[in-house]
Backbone as a ProteinNet text record, in pm:
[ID]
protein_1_A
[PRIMARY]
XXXXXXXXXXXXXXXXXXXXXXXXXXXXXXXXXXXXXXXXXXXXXXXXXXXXXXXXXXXXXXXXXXXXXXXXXXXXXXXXXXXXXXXXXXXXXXXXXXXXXXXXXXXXXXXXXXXXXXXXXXXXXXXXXXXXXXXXXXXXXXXXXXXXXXXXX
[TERTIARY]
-1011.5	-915.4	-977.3	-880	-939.2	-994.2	-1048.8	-1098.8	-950.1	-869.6	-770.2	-709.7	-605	-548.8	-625.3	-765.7	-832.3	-812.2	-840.5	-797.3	-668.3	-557	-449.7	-411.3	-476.4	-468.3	-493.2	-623.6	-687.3	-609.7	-581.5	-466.2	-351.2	-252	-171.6	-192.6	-329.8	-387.1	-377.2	-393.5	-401.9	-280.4	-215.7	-95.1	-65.2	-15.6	19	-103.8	-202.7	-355.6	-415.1	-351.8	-353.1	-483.3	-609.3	-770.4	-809.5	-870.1	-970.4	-1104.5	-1144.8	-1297.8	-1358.3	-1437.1	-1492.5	-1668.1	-1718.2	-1837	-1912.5	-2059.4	-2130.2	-2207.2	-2187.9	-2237.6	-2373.4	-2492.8	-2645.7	-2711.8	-2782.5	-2904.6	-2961.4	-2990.9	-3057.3	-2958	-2828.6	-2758.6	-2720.4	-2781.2	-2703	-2838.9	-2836.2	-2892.1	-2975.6	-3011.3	-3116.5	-3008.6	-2926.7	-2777.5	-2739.7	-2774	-2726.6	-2589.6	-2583.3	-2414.7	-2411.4	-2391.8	-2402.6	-2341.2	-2457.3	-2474.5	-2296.6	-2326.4	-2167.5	-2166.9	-2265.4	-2302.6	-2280.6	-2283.8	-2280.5	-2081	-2035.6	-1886.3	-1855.4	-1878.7	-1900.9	-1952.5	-2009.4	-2062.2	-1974.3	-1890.9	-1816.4	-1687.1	-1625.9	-1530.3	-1583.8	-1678.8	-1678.7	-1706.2	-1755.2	-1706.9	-1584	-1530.4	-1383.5	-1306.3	-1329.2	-1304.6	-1355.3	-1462.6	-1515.5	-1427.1	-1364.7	-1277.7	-1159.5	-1104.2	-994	-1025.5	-1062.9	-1092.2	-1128.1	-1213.2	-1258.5	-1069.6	-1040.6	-872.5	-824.6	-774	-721.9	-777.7	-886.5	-980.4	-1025	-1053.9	-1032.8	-1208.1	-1290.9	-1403.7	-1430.3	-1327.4	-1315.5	-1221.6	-1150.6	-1031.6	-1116.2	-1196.9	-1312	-1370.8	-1464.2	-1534.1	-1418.9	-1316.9	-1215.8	-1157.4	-1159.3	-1074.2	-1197.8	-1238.4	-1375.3	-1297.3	-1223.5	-1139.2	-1169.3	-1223.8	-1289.7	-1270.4	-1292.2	-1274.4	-1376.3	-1360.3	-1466.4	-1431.3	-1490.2	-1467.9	-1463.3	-1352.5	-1334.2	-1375.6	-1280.4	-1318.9	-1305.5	-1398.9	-1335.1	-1380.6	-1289.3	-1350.4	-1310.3	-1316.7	-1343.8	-1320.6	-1226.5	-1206.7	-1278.9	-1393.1	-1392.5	-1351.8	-1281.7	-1244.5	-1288.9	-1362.3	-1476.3	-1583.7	-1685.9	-1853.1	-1877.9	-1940.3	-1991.4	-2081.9	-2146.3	-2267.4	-2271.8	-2404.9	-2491.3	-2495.4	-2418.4	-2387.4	-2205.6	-2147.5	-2008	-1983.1	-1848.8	-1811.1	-1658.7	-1663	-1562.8	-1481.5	-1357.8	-1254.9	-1214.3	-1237.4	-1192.1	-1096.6	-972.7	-886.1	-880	-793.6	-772.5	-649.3	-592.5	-468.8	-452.8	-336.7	-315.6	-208.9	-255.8	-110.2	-29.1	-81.3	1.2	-43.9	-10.5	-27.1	-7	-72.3	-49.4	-62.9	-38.5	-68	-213.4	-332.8	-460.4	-529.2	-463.2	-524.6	-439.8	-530.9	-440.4	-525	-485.9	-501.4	-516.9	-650	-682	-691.2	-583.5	-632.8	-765.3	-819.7	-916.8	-872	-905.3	-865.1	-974.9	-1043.7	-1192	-1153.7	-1201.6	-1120.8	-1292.7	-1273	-1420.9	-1331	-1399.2	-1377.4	-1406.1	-1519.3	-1557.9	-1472	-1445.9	-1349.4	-1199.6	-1148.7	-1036.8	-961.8	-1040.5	-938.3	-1026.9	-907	-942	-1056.8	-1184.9	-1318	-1314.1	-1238.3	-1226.3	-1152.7	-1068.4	-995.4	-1050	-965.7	-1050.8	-940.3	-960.3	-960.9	-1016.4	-966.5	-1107	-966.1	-1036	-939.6	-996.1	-935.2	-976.9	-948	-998.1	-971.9	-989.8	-891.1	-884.2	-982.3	-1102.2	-1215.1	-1226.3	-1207.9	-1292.3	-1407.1	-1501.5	-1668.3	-1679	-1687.1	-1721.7	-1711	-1613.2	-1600.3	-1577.3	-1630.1	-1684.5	-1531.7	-1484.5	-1319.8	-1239	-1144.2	-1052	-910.6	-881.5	-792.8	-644.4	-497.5	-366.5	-408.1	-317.8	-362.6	-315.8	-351.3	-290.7	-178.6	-61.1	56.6	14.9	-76.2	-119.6	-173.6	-256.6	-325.8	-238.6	-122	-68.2	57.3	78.7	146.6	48.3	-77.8	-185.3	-181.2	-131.9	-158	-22.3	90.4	209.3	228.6	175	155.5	54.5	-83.5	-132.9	-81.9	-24.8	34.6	176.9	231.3	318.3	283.8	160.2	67.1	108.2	112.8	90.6	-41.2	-93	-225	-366.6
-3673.6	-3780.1	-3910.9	-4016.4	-4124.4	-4209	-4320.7	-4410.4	-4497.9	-4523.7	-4573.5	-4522.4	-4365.8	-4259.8	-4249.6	-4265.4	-4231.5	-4380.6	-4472.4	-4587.7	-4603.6	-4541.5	-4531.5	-4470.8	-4337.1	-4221.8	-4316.8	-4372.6	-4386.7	-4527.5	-4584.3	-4733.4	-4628	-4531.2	-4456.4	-4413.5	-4362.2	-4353.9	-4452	-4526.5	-4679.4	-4753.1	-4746.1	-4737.7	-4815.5	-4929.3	-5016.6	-5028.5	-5033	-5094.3	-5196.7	-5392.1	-5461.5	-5544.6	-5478.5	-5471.4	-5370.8	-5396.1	-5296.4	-5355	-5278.6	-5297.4	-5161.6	-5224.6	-5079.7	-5104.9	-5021.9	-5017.4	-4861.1	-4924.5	-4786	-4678.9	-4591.3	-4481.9	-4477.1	-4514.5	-4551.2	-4398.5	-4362.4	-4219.8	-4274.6	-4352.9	-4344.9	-4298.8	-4326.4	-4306	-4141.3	-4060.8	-3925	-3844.5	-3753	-3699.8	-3545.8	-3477.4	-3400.6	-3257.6	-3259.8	-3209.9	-3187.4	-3335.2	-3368.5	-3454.8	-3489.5	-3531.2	-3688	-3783	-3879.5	-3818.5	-3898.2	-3885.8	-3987.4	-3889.3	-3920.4	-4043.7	-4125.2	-4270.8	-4322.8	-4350.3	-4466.6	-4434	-4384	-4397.6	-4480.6	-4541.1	-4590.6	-4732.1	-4761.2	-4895.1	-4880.9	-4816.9	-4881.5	-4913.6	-4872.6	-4908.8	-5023.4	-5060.5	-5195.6	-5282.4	-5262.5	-5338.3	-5411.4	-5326.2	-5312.6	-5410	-5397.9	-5462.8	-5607.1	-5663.8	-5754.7	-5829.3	-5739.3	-5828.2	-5857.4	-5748.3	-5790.2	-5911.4	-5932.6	-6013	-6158.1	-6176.4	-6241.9	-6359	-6241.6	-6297.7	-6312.2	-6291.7	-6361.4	-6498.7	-6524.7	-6673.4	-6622.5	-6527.4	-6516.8	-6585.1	-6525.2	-6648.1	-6790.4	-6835.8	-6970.5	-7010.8	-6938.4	-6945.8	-6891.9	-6831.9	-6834.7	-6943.1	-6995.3	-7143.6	-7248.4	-7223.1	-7291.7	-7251.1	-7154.2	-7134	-7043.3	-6950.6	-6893.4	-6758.1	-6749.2	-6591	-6527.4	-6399	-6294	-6190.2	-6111.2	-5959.7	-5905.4	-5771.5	-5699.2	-5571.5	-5440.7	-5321.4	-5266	-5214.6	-5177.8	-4963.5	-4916.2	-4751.6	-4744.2	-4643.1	-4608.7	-4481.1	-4450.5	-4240.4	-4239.6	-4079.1	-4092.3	-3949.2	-3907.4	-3762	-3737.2	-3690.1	-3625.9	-3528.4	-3557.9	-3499.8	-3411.9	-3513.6	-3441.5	-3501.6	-3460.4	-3488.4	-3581	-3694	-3797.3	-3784.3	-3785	-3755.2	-3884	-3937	-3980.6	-3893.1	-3957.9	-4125.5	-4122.3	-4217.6	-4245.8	-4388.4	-4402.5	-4536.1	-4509.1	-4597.6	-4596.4	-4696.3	-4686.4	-4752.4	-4748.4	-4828.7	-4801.9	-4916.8	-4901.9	-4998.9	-4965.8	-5090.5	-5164.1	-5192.3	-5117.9	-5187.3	-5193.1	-5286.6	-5257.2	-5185.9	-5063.2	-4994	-5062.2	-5109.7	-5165.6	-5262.6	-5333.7	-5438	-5462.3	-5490.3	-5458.1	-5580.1	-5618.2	-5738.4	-5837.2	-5734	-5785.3	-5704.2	-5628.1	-5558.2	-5506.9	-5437.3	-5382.5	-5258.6	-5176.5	-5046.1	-5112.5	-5044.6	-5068	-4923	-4911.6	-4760.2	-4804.1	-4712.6	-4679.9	-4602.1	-4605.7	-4482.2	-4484.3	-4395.9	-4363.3	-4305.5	-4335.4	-4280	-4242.5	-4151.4	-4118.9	-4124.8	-4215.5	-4239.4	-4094.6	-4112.3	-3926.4	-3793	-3800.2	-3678.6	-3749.4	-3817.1	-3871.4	-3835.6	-3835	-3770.8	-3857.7	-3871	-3902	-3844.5	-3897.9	-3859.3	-3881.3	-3953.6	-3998	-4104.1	-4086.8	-4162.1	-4196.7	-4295.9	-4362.6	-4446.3	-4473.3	-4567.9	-4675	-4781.8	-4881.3	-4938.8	-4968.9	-5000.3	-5173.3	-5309.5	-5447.3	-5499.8	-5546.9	-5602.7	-5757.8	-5829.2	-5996	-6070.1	-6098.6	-6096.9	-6291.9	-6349.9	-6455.9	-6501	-6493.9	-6462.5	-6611.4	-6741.2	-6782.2	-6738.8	-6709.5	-6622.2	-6500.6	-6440.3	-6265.2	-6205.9	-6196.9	-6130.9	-6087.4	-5985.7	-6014.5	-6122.4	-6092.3	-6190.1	-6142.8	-6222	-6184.4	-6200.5	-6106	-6164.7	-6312.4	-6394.3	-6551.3	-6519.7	-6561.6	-6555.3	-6627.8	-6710.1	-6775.7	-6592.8	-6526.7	-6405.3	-6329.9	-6295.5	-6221.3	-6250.6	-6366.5	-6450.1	-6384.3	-6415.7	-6406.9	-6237.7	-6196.2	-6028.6	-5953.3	-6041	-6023.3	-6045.6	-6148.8	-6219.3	-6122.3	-6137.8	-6053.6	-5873.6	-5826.9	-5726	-5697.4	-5815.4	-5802.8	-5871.2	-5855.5	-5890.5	-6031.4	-6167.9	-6234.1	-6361.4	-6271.7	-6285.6	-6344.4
-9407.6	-9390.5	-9439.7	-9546.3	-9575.2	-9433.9	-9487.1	-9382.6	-9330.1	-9423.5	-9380.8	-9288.2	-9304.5	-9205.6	-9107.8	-9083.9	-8939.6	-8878.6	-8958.3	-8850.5	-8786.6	-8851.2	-8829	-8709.3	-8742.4	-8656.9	-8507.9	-8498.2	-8373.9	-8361.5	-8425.2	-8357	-8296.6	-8337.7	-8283	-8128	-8124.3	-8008.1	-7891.3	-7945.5	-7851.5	-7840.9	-7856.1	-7850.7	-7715.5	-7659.9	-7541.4	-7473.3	-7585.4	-7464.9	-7530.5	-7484.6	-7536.4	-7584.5	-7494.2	-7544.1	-7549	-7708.6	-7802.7	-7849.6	-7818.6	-7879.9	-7946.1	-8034.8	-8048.3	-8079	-8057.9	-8016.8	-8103.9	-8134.2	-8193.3	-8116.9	-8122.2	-8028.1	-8039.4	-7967.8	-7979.7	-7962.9	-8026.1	-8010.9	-7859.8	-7828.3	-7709	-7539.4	-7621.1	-7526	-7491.6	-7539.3	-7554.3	-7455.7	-7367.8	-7320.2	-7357.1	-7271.9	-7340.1	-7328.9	-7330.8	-7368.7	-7529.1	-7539.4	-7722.1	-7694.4	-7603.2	-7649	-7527.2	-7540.5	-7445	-7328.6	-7240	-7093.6	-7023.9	-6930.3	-6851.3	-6802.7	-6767.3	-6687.9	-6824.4	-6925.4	-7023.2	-7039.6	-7040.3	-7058.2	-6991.4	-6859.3	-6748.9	-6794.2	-6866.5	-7001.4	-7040.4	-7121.3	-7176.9	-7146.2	-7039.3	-6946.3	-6888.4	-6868.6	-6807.3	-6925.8	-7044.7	-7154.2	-7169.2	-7158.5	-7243.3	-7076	-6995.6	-6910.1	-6880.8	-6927.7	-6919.2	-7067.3	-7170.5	-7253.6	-7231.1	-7153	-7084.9	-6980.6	-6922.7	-6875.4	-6890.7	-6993.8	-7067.9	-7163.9	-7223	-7226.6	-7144.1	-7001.8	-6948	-6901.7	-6912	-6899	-6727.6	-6659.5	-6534.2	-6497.9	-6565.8	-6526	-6536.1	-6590.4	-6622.4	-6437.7	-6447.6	-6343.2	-6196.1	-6182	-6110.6	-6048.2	-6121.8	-6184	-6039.2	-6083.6	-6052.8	-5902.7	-5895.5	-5698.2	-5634.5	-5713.6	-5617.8	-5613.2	-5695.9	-5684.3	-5795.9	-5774.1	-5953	-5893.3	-5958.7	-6013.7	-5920.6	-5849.4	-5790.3	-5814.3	-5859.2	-5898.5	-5746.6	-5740	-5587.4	-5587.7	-5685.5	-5747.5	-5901.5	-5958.4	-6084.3	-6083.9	-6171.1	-6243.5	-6382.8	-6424.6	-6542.5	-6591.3	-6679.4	-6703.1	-6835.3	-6887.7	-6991	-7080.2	-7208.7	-7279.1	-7393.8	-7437.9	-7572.7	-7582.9	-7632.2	-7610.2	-7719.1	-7643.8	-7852.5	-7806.7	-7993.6	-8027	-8131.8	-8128.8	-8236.7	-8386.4	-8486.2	-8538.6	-8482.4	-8415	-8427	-8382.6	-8395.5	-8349.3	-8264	-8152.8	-8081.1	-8047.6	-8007.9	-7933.3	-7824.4	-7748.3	-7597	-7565.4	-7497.2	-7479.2	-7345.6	-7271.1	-7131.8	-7150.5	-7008.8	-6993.4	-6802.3	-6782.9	-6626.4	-6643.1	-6565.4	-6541	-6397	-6305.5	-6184.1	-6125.9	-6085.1	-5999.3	-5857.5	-5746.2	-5598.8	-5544.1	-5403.4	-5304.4	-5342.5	-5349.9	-5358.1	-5484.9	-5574.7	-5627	-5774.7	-5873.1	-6001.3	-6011.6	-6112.3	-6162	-6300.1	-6364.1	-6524.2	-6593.5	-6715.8	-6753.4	-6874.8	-6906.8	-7077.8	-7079.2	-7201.3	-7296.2	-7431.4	-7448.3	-7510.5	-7600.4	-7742.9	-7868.5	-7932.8	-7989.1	-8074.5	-8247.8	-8319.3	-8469.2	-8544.2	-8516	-8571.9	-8549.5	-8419.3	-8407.4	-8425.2	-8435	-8404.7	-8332	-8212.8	-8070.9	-7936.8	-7844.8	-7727.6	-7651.7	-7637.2	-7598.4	-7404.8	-7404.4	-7259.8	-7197.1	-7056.9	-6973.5	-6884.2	-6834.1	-6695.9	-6652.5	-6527.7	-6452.4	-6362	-6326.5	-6255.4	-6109.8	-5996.2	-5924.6	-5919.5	-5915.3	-5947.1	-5809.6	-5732.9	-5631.1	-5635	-5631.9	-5626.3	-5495.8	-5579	-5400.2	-5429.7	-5276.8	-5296.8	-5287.7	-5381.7	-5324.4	-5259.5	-5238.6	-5165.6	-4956.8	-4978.1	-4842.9	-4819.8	-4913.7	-4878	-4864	-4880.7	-4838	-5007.6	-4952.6	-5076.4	-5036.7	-5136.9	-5134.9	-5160	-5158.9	-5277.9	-5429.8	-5492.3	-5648.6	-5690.7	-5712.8	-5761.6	-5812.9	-5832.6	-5907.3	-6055.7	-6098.2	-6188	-6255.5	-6194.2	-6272.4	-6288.8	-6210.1	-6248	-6393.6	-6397.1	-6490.1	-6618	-6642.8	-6727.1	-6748.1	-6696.7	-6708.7	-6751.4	-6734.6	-6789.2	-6914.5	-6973.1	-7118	-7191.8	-7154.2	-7194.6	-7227	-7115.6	-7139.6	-7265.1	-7269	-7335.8	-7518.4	-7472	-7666.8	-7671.9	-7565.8	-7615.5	-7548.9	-7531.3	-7421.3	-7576.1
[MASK]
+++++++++++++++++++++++++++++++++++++++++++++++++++++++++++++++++++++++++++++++++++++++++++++++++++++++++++++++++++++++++++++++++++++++++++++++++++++++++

């Protein structure tokens, strides 16, 4: 497949996940398996989350009320094994939104195989670290996550 059709292919993939990144699959990261170790998928879900994030300005907005992001659960289904040399795509999206909290999907694309390498989820809990507690989600973040969601974030 040209280089063009595989980029294609794997934008198809991604499909309503309004952060992408993509990232190179490192030799050091792969285990004595041959195929990267299950804890670095886990990197890159919080990558890809730290850009989502990053667009909505939420550490700036932090800075500002004392309200951020705290990883409350995440998991992670593997699909297919990467190996050293590849390059990947992993996108972020919120699938839901709650009182104090959202649901983030990934979705793990391997360039090389051009297939979904791995899913995930992360559970986000709206915490106020100056006083140890969580919090409601701001109506300001959730505004920011609507826009963003709707590609104009």
């Amino acid at each position: 497949m040209s280089g063009e059709s595989t980029m294609s292919k794997i934008a198809d993939l991604l499909v309503g996940y309004p952060v992408i990144i993509q990232l190179p699959v490192v030799w050091g990261e792969m285990d004595s398996y041959r195929h990267v170790n299950n804890v670095v998928y886990f990197r890159y879900f919080e990558s890809v989350r730290l850009e989502y994030f990053r667009r909505l300005d939420w550490f700036e907005y932090e800075k500002e009320t004392g309200i951020g992001p705290i990883l409350a659960a995440t998991d992670a289904r593997y699909r297919k094994p990467l190996t050293y040399p590849d390059t990947i795509s992993v996108g972020a999206r919120i699938a839901a939104v709650a009182t104090d909290r959202c649901t983030m999907d990934y979705l793990l694309v391997s360039h090389r195989l051009e297939a979904v390498a791995a899913e995930g989820h992360g559970t986000i809990v709206t915490f106020h670290y100056p006083e140890g507690k969580k919090v409601p989600m701001p109506v300001e973040l959730r505004r920011r996550i609507e826009e963003l969601e709707a590609g104009q974030g």
